GROMACS .gro file of C-alpha atoms in nm:
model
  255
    1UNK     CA    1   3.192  13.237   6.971
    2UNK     CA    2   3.228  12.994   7.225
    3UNK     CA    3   3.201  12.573   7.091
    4UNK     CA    4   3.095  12.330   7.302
    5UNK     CA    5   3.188  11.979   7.215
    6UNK     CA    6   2.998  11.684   7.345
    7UNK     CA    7   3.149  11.527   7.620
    8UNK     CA    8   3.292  11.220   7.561
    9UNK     CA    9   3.299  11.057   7.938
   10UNK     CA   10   3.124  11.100   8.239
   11UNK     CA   11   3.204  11.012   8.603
   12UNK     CA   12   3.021  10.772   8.769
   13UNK     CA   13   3.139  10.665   9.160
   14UNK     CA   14   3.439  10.839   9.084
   15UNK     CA   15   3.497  10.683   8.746
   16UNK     CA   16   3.516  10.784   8.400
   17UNK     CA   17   3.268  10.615   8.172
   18UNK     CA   18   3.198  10.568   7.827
   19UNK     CA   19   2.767  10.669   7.740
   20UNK     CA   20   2.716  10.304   7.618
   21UNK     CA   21   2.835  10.207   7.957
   22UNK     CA   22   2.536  10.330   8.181
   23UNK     CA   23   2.165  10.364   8.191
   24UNK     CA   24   2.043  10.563   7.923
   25UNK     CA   25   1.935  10.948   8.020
   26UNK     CA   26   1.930  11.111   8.371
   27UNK     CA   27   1.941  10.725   8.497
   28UNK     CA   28   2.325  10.725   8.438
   29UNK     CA   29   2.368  10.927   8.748
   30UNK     CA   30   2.693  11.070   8.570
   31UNK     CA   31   2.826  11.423   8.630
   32UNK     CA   32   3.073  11.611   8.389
   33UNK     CA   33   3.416  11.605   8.485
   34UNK     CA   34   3.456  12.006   8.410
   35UNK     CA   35   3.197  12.137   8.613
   36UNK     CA   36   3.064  11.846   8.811
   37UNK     CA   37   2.719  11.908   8.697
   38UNK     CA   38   2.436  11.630   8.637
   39UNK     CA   39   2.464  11.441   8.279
   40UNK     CA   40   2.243  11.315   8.015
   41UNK     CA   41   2.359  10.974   7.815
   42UNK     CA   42   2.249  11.027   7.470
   43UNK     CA   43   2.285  10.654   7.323
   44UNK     CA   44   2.032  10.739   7.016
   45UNK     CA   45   2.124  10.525   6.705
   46UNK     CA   46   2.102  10.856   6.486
   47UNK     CA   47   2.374  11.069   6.683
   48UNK     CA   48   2.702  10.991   6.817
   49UNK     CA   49   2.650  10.834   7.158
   50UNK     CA   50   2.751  11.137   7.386
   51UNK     CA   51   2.668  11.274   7.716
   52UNK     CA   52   2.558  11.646   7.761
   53UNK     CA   53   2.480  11.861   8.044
   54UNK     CA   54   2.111  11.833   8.223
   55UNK     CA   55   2.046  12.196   8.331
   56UNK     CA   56   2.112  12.428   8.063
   57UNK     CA   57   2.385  12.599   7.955
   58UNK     CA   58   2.709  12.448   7.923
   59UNK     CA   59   3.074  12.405   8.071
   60UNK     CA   60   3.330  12.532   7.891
   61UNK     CA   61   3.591  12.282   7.969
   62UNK     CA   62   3.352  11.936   7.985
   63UNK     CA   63   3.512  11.816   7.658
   64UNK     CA   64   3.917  11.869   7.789
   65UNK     CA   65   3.887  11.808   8.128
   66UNK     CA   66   3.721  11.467   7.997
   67UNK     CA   67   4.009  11.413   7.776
   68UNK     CA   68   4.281  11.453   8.048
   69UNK     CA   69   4.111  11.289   8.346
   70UNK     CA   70   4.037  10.970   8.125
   71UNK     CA   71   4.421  10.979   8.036
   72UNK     CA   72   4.492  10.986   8.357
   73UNK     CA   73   4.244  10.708   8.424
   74UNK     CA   74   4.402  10.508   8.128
   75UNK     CA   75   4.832  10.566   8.266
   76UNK     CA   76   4.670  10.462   8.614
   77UNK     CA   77   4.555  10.122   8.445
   78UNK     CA   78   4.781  10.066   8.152
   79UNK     CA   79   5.078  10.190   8.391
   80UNK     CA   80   5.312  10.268   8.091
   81UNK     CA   81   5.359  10.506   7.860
   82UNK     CA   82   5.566  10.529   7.503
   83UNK     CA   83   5.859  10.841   7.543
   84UNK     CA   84   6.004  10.920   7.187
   85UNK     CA   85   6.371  10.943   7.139
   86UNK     CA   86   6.628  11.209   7.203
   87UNK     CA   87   6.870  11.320   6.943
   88UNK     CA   88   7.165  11.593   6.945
   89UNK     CA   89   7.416  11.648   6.646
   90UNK     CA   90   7.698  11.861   6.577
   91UNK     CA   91   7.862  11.924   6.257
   92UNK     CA   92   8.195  12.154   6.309
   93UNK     CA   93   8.455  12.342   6.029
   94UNK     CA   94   8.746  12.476   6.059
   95UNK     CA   95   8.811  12.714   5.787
   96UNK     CA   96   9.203  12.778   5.873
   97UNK     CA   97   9.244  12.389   5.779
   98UNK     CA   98   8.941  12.328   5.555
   99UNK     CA   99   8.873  11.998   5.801
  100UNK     CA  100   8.527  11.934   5.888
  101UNK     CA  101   8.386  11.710   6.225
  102UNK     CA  102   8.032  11.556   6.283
  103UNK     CA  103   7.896  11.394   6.573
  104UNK     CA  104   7.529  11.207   6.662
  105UNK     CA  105   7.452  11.008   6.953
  106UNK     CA  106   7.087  10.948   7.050
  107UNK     CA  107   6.857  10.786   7.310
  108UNK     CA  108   6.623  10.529   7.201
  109UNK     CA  109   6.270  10.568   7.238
  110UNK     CA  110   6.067  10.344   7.505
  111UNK     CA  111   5.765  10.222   7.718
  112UNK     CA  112   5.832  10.418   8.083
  113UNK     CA  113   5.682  10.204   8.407
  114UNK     CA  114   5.462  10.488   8.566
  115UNK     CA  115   5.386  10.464   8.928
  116UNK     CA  116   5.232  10.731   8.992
  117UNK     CA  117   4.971  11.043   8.805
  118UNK     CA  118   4.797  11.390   8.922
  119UNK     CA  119   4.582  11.560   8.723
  120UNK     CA  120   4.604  11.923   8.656
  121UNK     CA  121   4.829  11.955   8.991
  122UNK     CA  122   4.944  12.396   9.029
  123UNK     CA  123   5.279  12.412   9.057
  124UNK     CA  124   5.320  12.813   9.014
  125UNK     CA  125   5.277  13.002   8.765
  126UNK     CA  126   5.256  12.655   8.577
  127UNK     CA  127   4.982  12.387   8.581
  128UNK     CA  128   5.053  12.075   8.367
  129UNK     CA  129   4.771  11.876   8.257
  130UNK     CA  130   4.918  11.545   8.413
  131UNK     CA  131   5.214  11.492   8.646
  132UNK     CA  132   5.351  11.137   8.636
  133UNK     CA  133   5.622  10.952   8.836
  134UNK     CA  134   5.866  10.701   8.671
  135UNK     CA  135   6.197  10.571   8.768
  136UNK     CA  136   6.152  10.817   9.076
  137UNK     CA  137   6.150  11.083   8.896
  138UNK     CA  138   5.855  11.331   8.745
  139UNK     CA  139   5.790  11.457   8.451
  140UNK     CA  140   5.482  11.618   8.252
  141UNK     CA  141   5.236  11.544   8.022
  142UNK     CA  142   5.083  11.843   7.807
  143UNK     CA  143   4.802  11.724   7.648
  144UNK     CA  144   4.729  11.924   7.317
  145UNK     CA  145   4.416  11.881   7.161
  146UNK     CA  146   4.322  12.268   7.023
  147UNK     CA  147   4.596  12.460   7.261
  148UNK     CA  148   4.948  12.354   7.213
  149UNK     CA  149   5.245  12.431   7.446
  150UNK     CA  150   5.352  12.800   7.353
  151UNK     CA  151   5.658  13.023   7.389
  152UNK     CA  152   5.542  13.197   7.727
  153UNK     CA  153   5.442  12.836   7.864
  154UNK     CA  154   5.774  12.653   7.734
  155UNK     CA  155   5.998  12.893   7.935
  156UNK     CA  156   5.818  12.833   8.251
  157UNK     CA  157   5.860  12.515   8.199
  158UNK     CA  158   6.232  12.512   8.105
  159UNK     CA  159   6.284  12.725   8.452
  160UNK     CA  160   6.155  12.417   8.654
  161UNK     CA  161   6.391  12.206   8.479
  162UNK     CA  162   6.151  11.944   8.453
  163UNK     CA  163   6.065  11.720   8.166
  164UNK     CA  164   5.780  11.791   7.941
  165UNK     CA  165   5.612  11.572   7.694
  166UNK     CA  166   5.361  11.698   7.465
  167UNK     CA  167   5.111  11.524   7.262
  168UNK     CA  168   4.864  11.606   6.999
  169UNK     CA  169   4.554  11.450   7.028
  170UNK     CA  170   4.397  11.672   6.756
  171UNK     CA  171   4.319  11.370   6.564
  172UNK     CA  172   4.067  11.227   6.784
  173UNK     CA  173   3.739  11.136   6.680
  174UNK     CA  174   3.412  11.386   6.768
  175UNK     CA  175   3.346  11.146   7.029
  176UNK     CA  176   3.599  10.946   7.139
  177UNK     CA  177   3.624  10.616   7.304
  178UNK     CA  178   3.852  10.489   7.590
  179UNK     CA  179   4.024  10.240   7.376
  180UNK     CA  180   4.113  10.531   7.093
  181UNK     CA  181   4.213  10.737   7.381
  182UNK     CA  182   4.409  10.491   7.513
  183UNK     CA  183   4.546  10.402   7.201
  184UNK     CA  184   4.674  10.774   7.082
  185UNK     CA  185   4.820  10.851   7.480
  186UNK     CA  186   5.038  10.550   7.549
  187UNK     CA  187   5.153  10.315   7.259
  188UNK     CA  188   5.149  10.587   6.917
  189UNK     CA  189   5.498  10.733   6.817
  190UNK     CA  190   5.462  10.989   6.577
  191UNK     CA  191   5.238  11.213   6.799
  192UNK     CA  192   5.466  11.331   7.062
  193UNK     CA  193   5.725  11.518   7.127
  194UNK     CA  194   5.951  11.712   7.416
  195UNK     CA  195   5.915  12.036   7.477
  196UNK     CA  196   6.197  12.029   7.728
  197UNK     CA  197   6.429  11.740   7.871
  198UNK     CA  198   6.714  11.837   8.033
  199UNK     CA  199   6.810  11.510   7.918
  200UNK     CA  200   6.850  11.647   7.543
  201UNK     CA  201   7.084  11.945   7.699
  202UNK     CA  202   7.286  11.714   7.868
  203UNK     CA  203   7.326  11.511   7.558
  204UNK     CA  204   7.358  11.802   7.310
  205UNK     CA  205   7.679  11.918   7.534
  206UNK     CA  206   7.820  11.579   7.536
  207UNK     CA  207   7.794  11.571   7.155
  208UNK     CA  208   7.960  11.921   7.141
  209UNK     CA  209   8.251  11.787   7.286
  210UNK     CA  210   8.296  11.519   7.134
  211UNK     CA  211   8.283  11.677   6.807
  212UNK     CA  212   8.543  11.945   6.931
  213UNK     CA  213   8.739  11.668   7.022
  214UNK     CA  214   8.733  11.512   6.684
  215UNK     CA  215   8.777  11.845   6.508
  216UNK     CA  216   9.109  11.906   6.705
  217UNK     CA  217   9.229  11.599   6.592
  218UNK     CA  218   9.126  11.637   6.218
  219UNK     CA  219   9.333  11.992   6.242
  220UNK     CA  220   9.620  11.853   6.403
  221UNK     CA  221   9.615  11.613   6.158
  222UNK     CA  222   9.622  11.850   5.841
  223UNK     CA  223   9.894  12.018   6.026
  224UNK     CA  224  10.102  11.725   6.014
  225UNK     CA  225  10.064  11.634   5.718
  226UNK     CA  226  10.151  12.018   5.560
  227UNK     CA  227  10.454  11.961   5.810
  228UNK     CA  228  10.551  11.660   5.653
  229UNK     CA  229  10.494  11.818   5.301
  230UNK     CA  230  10.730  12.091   5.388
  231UNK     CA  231  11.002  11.854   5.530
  232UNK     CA  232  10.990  11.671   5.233
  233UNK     CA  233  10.993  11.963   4.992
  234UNK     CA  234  11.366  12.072   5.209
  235UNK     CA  235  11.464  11.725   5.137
  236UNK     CA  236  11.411  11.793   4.824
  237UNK     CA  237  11.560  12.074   4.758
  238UNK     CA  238  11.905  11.921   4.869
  239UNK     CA  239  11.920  11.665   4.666
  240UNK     CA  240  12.130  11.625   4.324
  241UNK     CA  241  11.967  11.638   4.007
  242UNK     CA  242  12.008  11.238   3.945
  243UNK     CA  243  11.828  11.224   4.286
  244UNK     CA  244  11.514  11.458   4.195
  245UNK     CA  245  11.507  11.249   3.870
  246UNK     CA  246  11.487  10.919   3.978
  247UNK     CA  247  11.196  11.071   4.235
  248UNK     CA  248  10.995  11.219   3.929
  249UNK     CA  249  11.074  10.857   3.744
  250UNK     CA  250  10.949  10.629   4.010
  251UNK     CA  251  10.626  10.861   4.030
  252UNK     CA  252  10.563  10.790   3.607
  253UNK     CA  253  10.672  10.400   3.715
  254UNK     CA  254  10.971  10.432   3.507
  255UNK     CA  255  11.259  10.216   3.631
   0.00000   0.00000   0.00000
């Protein structure tokens, strides 16, 4: 069974407005950003204030397409948006030696300078909801509000190479306003995440090696020391008796 959700904005002259923001009814001269259709603003006192279609029968994708044009509407305006971090650690053993070798590195987390956003733009087999440009480079936005990012999607999206942010706005409201929009798609930090930065691969391989690196030198440095050990048990060996005994007494801390 098929749920429609009441639509949250409505364009007016090409812009994405909130129900308490036009003329009430038919007068807002809004149409729904799924299906372009004529819209009713319902700004009753009883019900959430919500616009709905005028002719009957409903659009399927009214609510989302709402959701991700206003987003883009909001990155347009706001012209920033929070990335989350990147981390990549490697923890290494070598069981010959019994050493062990760990290394993390990360990249910190940050507001991104956007210049640039397309909505819902095909680019093969995939279609992203948003597109943005930053630091002249693009990279998507997936925004997940009852369909998240799955398997079949994620390695189409891996094969472009390009990075891919997802984030869950399942927490919205019934109805929600621009400002909790805004809110949940630019500034919050636990509701993202990247599907795929090619970033994170190059960092994961750079922590690799380093932790290699360090392993090598952890095993070399057992080896050396068992080296050592053995010179010092030939040593040993050759000496006299009064020699091995004033070795043993020095270890009690017997002159």
């Amino acid at each position: 069974m098929t749920v429609y959700r009441k639509i949250p904005f409505g364009i007016l002259d090409g812009r994405l407005l909130q129900p308490d923001e036009v003329l009430r009814g038919l007068a807002c001269n809004c149409i729904c950003p799924g299906c372009g259709s004529r819209l009713v603003a319902h700004q009753g006192e009883k019900k959430v204030k919500h616009f709905a279609h005028y002719a009957k029968g409903e659009c399927v994708r009214g609510f989302e397409s709402a959701i991700h044009k206003a987003a883009k509407q909001i990155l347009l305006e706001y012209k920033k948006i929070w990335v989350p971090p990147i981390y990549a650690s490697k923890l290494l053993h070598d069981r010959t030696e019994n050493v062990v070798a760990q290394e993390s590195q990360s990249i910190g987390g940050r507001f991104v300078d956007i210049d640039e956003v397309e909505v819902e733009k095909s680019l093969g087999e995939v279609v992203p909801d948003l597109v943005l440009s930053a630091l002249g480079k693009k990279f998507f936005v997936e925004v997940a509000y009852t369909h998240f990012v799955d398997d079949a999607k994620r390695s189409k999206l891996e094969k472009l190479g390009v990075a891919t942010l997802e984030i869950d706005l399942s927490g919205l409201s019934e109805v929600p306003s621009m400002s909790e929009l805004a809110r949940l798609v630019i500034e919050d930090t636990t509701n993202r995440a990247w599907i795929f930065n090619p970033k994170e691969i190059e960092l994961t391989q750079r922590v690799a090696s380093v932790a290699k690196e360090k392993l090598n030198k952890a095993v070399a440095g057992e080896k050396e020391k068992k080296q050592q050990y053995r010179r010092w048990v030939e040593q040993y060996i050759k000496m006299s008796n009064e020699g091995k005994l004033t070795i043993h007494l020095k270890q009690l801390g017997i002159k």
